[in-house]
Coordinates of N, CA, C and O in Angstrom, one line a residue:
X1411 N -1.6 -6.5 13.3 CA -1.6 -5.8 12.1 C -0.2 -5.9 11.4 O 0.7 -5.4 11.9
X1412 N 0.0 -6.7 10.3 CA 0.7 -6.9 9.3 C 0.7 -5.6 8.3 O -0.4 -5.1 7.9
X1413 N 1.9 -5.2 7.9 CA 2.3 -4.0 6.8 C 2.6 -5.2 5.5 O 3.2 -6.3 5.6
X1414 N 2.0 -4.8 4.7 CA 2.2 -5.6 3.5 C 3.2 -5.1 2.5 O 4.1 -5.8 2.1
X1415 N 3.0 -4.0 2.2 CA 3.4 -2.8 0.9 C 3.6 -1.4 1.3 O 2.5 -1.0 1.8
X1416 N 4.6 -0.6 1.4 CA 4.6 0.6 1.6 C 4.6 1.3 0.5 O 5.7 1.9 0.5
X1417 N 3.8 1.6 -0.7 CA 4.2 2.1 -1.8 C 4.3 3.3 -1.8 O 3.3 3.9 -1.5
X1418 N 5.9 4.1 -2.1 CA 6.5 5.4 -2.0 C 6.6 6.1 -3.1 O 6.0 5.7 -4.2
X1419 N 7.3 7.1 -3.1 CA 7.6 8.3 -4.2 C 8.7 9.0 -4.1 O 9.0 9.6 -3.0
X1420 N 9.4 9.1 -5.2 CA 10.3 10.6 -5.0 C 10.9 11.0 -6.1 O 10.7 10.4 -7.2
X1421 N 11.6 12.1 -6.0 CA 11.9 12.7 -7.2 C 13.4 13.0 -7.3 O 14.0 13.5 -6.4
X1422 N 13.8 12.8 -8.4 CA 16.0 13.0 -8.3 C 16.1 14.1 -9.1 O 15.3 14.6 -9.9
X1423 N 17.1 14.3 -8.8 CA 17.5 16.0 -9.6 C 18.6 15.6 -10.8 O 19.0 16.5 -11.5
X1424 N 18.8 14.6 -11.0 CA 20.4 14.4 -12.0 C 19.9 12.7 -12.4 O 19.6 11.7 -11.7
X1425 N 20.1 12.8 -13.9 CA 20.0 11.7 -14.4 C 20.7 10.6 -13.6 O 21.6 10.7 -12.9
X1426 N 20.0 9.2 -13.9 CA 20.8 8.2 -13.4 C 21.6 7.7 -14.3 O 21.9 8.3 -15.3
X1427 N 22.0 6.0 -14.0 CA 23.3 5.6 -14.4 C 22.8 4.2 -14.7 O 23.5 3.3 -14.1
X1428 N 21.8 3.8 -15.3 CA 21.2 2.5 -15.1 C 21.8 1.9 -16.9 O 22.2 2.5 -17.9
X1429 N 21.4 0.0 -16.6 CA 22.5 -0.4 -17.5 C 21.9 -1.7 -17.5 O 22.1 -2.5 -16.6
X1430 N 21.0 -1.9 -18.7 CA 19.9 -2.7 -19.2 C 21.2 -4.1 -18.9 O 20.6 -5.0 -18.3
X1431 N 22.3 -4.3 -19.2 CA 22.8 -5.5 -18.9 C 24.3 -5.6 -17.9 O 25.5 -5.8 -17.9
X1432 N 23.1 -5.3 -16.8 CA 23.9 -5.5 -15.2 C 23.8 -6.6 -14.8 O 22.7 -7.2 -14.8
X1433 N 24.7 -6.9 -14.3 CA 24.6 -8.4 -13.4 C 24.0 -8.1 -11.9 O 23.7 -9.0 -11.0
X1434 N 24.0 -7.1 -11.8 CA 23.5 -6.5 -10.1 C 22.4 -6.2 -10.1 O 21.9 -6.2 -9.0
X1435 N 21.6 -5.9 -11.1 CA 19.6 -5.9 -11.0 C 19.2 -5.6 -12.3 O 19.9 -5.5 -13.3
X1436 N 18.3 -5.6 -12.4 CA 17.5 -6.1 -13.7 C 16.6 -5.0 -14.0 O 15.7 -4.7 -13.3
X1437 N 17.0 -4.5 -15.4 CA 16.6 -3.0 -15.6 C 15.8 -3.5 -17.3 O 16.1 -4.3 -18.2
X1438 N 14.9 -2.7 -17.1 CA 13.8 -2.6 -18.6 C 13.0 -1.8 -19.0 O 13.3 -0.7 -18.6
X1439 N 12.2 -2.0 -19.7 CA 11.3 -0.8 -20.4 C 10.0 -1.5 -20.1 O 9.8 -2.7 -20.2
X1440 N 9.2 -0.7 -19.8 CA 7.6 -1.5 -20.4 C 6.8 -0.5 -20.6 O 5.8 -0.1 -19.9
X1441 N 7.1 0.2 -21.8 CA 5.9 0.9 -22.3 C 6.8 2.1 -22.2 O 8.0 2.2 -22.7
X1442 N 6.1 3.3 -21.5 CA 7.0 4.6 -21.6 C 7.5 4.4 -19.8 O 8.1 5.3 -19.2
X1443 N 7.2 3.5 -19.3 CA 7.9 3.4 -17.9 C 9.5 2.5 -17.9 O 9.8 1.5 -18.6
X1444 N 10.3 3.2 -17.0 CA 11.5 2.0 -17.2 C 11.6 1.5 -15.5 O 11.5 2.2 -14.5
X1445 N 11.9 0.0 -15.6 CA 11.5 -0.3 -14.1 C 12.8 -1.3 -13.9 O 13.1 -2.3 -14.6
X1446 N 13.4 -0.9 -12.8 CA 14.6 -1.3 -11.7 C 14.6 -2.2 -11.0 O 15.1 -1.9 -9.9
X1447 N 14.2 -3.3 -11.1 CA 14.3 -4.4 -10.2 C 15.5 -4.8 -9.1 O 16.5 -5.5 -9.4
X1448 N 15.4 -4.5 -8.3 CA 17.3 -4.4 -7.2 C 16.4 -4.9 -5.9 O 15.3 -4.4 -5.6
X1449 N 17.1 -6.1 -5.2 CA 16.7 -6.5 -4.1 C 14.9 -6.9 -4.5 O 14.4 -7.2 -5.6
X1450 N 14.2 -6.8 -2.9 CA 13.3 -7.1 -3.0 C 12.2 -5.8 -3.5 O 10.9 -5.9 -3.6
X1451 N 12.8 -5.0 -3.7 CA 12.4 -3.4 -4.4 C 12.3 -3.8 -5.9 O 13.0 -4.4 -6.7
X1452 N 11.0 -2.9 -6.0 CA 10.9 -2.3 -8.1 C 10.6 -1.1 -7.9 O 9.6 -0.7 -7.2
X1453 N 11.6 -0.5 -8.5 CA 11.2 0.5 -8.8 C 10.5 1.2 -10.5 O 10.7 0.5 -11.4
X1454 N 9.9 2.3 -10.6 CA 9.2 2.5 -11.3 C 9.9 4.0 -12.1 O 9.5 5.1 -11.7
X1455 N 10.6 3.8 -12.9 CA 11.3 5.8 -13.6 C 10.2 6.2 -14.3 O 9.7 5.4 -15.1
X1456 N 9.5 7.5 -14.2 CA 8.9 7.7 -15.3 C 9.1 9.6 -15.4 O 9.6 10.3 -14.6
X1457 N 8.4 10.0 -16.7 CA 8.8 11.4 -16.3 C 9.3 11.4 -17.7 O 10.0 10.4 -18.1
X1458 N 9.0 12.6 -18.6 CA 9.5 12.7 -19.4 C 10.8 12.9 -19.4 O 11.5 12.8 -20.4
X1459 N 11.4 13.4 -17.9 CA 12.7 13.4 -17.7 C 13.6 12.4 -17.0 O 14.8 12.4 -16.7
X1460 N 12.6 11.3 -16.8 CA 12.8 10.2 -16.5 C 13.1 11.0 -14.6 O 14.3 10.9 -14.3
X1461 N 12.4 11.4 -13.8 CA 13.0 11.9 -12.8 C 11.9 11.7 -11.7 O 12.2 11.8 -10.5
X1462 N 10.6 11.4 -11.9 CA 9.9 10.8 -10.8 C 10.1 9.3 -10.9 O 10.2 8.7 -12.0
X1463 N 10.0 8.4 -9.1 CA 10.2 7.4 -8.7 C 9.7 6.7 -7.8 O 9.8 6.9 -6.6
X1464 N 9.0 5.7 -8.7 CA 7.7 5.0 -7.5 C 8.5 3.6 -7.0 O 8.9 2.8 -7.8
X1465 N 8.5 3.5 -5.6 CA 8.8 2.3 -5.1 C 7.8 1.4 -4.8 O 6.7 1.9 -4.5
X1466 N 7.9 0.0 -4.7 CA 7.0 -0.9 -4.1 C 7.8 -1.8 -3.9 O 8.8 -1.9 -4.6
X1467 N 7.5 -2.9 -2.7 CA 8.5 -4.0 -2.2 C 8.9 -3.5 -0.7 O 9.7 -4.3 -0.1
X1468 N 8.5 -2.2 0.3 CA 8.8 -2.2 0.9 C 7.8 -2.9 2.2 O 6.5 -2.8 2.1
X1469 N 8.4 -3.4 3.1 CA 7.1 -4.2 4.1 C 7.4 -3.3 5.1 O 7.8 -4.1 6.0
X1470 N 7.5 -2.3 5.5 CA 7.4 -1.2 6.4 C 7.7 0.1 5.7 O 7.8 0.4 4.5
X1471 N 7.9 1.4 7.3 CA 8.3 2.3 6.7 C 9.7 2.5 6.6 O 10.2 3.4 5.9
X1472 N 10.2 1.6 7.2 CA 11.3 2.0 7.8 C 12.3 1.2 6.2 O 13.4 1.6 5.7
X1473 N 11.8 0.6 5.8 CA 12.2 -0.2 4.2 C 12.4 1.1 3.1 O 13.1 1.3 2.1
X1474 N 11.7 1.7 3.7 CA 11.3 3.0 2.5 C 12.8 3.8 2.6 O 13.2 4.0 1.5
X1475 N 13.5 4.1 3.4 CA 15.1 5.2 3.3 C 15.7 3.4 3.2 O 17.0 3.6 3.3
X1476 N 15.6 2.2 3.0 CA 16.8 1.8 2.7 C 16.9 1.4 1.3 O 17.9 1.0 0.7
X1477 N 15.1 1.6 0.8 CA 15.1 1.3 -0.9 C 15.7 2.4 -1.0 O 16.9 2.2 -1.0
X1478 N 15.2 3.9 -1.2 CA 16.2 4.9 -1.6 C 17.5 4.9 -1.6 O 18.2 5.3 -2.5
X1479 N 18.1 4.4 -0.4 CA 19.6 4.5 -0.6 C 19.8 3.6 -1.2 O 21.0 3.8 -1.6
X1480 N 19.3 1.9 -1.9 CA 20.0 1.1 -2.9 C 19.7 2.2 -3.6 O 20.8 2.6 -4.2
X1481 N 18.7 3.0 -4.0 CA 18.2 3.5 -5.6 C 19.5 4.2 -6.0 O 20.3 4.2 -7.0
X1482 N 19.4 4.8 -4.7 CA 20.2 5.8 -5.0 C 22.2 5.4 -5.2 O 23.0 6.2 -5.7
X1483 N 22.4 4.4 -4.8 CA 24.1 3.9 -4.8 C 23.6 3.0 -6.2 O 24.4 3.1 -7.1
X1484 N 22.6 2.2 -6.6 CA 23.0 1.7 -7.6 C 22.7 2.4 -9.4 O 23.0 1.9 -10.4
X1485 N 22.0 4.1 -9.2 CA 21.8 4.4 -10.4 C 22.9 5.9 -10.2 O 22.7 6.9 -10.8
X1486 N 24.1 5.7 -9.0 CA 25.1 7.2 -9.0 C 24.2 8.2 -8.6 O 24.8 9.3 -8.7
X1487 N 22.8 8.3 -8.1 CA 22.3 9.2 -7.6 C 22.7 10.1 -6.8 O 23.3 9.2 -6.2
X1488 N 22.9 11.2 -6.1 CA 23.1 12.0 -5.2 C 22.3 12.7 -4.0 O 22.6 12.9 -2.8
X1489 N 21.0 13.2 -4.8 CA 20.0 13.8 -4.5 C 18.8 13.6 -5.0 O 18.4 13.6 -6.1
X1490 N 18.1 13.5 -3.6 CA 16.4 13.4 -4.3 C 15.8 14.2 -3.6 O 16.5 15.0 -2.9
X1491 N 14.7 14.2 -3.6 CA 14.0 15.2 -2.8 C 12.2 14.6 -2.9 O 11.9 13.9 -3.8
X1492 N 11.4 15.1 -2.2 CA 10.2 15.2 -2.0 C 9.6 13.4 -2.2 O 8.8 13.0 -3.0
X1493 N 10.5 12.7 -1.2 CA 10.2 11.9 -0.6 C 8.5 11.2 0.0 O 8.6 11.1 1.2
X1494 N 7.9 10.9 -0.3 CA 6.5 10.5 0.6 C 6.3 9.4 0.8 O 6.8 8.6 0.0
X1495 N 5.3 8.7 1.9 CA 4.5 7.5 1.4 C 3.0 7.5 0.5 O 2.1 8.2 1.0
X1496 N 2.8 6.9 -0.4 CA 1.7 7.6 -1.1 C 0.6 6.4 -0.7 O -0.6 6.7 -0.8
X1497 N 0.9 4.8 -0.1 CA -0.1 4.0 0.4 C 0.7 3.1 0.9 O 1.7 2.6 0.6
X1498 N -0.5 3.1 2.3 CA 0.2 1.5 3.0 C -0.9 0.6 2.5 O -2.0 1.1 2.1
X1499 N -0.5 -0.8 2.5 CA -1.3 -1.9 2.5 C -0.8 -2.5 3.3 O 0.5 -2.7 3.2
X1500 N -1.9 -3.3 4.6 CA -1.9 -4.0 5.5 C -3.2 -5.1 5.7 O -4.3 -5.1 5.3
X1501 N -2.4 -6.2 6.6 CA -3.5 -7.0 6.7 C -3.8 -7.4 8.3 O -2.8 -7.8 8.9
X1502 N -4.8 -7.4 8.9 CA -5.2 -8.0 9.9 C -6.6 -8.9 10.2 O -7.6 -9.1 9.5
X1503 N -6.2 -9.4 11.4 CA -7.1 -10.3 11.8 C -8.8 -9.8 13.0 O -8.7 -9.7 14.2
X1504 N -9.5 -9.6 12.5 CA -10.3 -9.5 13.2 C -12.3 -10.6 13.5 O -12.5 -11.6 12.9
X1505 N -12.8 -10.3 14.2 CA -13.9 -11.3 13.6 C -15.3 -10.4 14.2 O -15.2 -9.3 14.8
X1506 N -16.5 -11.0 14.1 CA -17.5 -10.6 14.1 C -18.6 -11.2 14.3 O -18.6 -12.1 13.5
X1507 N -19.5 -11.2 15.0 CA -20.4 -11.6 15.3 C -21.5 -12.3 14.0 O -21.8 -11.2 13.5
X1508 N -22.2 -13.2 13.1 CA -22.5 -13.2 11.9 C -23.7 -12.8 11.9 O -24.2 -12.8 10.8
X1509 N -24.3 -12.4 12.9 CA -25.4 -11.3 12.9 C -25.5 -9.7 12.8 O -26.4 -8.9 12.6
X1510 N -24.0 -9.6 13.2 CA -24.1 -8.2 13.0 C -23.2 -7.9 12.0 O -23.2 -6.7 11.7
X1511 N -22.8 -8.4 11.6 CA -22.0 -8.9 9.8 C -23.2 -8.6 8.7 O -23.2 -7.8 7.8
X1512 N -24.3 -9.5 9.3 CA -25.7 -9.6 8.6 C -26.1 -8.3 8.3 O -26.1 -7.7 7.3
X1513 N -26.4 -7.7 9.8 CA -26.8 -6.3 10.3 C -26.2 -5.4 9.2 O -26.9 -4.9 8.4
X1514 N -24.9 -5.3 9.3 CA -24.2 -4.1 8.8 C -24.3 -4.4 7.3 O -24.3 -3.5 6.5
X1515 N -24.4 -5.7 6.7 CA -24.4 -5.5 5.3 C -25.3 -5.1 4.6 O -25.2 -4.6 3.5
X1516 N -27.1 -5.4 5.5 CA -28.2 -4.7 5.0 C -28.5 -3.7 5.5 O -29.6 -3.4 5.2
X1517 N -27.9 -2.6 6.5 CA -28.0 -1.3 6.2 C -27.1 -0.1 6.2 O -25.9 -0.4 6.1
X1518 N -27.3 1.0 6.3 CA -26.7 2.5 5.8 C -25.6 2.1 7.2 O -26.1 2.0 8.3
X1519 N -24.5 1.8 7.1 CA -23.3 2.1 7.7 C -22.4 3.6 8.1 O -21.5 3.9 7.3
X1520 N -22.7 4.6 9.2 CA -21.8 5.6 9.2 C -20.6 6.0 9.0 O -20.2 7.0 8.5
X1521 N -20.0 5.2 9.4 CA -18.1 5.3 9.1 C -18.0 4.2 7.7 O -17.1 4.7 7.0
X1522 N -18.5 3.3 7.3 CA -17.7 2.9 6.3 C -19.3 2.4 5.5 O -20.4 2.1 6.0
X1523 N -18.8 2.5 3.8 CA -19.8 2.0 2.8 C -19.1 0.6 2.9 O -17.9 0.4 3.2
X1524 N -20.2 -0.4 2.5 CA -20.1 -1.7 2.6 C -20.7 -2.4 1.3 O -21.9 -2.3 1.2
X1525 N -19.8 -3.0 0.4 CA -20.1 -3.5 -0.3 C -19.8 -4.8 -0.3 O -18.7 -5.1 0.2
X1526 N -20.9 -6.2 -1.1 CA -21.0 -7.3 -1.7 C -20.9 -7.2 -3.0 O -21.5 -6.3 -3.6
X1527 N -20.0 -8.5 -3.7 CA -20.4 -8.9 -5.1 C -20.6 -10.1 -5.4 O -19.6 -10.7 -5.0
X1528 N -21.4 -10.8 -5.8 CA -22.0 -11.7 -6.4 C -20.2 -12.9 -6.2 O -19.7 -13.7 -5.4
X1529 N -19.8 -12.3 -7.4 CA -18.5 -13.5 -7.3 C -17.4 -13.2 -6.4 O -16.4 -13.6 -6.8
X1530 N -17.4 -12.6 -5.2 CA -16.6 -12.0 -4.8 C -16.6 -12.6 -2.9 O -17.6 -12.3 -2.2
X1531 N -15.7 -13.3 -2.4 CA -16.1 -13.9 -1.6 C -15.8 -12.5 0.1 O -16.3 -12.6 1.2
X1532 N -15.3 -11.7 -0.3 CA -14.9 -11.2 0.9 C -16.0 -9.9 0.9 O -16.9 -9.9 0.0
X1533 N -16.1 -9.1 1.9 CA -16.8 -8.4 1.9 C -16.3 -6.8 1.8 O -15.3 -6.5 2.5
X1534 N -16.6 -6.0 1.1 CA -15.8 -4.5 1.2 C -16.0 -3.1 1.9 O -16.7 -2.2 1.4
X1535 N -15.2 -3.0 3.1 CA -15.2 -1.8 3.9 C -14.8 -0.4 3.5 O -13.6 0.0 3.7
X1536 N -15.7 0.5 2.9 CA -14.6 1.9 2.4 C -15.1 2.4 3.5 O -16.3 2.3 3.9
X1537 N -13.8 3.1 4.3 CA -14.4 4.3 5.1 C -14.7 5.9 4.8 O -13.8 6.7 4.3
X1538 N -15.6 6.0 5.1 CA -15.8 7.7 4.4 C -15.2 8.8 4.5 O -15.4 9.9 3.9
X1539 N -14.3 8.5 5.3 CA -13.3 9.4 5.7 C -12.2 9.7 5.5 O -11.9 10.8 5.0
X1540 N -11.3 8.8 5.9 CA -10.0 7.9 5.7 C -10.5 7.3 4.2 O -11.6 6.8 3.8
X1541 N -9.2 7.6 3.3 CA -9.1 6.7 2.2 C -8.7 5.4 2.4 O -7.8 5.1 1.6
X1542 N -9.1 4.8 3.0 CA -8.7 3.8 3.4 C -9.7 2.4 2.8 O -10.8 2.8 3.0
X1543 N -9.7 1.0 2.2 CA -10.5 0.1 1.9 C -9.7 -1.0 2.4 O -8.5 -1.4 2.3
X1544 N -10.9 -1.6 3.2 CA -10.2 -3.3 3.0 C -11.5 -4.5 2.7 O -12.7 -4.4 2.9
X1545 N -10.7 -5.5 2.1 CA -11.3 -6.5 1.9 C -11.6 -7.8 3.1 O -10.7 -8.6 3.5
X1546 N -13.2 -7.9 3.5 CA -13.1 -8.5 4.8 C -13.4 -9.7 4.4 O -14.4 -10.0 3.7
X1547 N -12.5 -10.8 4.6 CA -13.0 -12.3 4.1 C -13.3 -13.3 5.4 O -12.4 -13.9 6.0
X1548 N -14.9 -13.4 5.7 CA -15.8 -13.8 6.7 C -15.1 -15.4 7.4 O -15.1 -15.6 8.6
X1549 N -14.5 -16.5 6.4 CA -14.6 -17.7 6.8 C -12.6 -17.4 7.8 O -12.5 -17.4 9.0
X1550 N -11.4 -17.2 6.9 CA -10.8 -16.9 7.2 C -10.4 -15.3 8.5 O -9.3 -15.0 8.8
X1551 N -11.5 -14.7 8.8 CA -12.1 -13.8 9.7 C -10.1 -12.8 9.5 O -9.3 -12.7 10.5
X1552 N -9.7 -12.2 7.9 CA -8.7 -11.2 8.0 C -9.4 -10.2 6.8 O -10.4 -10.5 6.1
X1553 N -8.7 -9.3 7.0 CA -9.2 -8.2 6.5 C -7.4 -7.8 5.7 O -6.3 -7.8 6.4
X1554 N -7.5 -7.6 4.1 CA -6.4 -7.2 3.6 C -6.9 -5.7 2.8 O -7.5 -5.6 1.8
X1555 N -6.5 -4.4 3.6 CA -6.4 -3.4 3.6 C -5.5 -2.7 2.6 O -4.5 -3.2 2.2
X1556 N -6.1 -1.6 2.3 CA -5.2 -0.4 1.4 C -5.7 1.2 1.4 O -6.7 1.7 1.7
X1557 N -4.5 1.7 0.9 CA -4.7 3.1 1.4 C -4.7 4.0 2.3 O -5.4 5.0 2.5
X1558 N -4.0 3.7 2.8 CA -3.4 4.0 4.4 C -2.2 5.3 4.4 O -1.1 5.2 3.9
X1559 N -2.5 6.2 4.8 CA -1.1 7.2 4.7 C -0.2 7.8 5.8 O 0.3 8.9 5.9
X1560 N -0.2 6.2 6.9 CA 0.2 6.8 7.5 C 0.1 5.2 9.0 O -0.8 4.5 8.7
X1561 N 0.6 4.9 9.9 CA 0.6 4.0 10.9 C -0.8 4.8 11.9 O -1.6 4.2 12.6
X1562 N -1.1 6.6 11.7 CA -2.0 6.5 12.0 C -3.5 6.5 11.8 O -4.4 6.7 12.6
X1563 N -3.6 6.3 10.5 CA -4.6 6.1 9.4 C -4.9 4.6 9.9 O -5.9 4.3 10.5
X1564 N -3.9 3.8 9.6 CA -3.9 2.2 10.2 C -5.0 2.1 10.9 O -6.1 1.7 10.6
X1565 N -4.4 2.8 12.5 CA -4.9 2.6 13.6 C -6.2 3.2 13.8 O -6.8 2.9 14.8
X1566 N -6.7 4.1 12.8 CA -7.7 4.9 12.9 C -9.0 3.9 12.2 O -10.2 4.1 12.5
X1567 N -8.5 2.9 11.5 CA -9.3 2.4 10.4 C -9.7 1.6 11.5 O -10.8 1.8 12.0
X1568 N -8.9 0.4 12.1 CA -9.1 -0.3 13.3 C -10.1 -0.2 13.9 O -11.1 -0.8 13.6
X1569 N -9.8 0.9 15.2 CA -10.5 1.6 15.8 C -12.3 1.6 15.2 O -13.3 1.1 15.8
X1570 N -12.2 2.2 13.8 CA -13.4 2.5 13.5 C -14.1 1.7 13.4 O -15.3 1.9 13.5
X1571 N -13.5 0.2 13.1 CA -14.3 -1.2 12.6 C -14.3 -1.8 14.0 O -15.2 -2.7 14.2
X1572 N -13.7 -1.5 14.9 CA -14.3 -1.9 16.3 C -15.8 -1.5 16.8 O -16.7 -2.0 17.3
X1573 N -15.5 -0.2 16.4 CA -16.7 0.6 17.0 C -18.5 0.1 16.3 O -19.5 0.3 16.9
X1574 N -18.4 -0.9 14.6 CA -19.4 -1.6 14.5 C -19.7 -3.1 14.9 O -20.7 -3.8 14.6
X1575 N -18.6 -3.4 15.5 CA -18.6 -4.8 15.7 C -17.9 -5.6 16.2 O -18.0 -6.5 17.0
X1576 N -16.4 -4.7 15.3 CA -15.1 -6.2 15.4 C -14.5 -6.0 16.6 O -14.6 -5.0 17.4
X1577 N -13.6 -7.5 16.8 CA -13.6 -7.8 17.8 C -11.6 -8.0 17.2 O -11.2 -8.3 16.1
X1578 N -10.8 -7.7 18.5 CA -9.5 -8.7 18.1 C -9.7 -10.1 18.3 O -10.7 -10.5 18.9
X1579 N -8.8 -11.1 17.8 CA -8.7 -12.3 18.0 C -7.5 -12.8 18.6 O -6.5 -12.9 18.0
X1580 N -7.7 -13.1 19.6 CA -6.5 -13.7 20.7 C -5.8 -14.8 19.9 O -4.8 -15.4 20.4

């Protein structure tokens, strides 16, 4: 299981210090959002007070306190607060039997709704429980996942797609 995206949140208490023509990252406007490009992080200002702060760019959790502390050393920040992860995206490898692939796509599935589309080559897993969706693509036998809140959400989604079929792949 591959971590793709940790997309986070938080909120600062005191204006920043950001400066449309830095040589150190790349700051703009798009629309009523203003967005911080530093490192392999963007971030996202929005708020009428400009004081909530969405991250994306991190490939773990552990990425998540080191984007905040750039955010935070390159806009003079001090303090934030109310920190979260709001979605993991991950990808893994699993495979399946193509009979019981068959099986599960023509009927009522317990743990997850299963959807096909016409132009759409992969197959789609929601589970009913867990907000969790991934996209299963049969020839390549990986599944690229979203909405995860948590490494035990991850492991839970896993688990559950075992329990109709899948298999790990050595």
């Amino acid at each position: 299981m591959n971590i793709l995206n940790v997309k986070s949140s938080f909120e600062i208490l005191e204006n920043h210090n950001l400066a449309e023509n830095s040589s150190e990252y790349l700051f703009y406007f798009a629309g009523a959002v203003k967005i911080l490009k530093a490192g392999q992080y963007t971030f996202s200002i929005m708020g009428k007070q400009e004081r909530f702060i969405n991250i994306t760019g991190c490939e773990s959790i552990e990425n998540v306190a080191m984007a905040v502390d750039l955010f935070k050393k390159i806009s003079k920040i001090n303090i934030t607060k109310n920190l979260k992860i709001n979605s993991i995206s991950f990808k893994l490898c699993l495979a399946i039997e193509d009979l019981k692939l068959t099986y599960i796509k023509s009927t009522q599935c317990d743990i997850f709704n299963v959807k096909t589309f016409p132009r759409f080559t992969g197959i789609c897993f929601k589970h009913k429980k867990l907000r969790i969706a991934g996209n299963f693509f049969p020839q390549s036998k990986k599944f690229v996942c979203m909405g995860a809140k948590s490494p035990n959400d991850m492991h839970q989604f896993v688990v559950d797609l075992k329990k109709i079929g899948f298999v790990d792949i050595d």
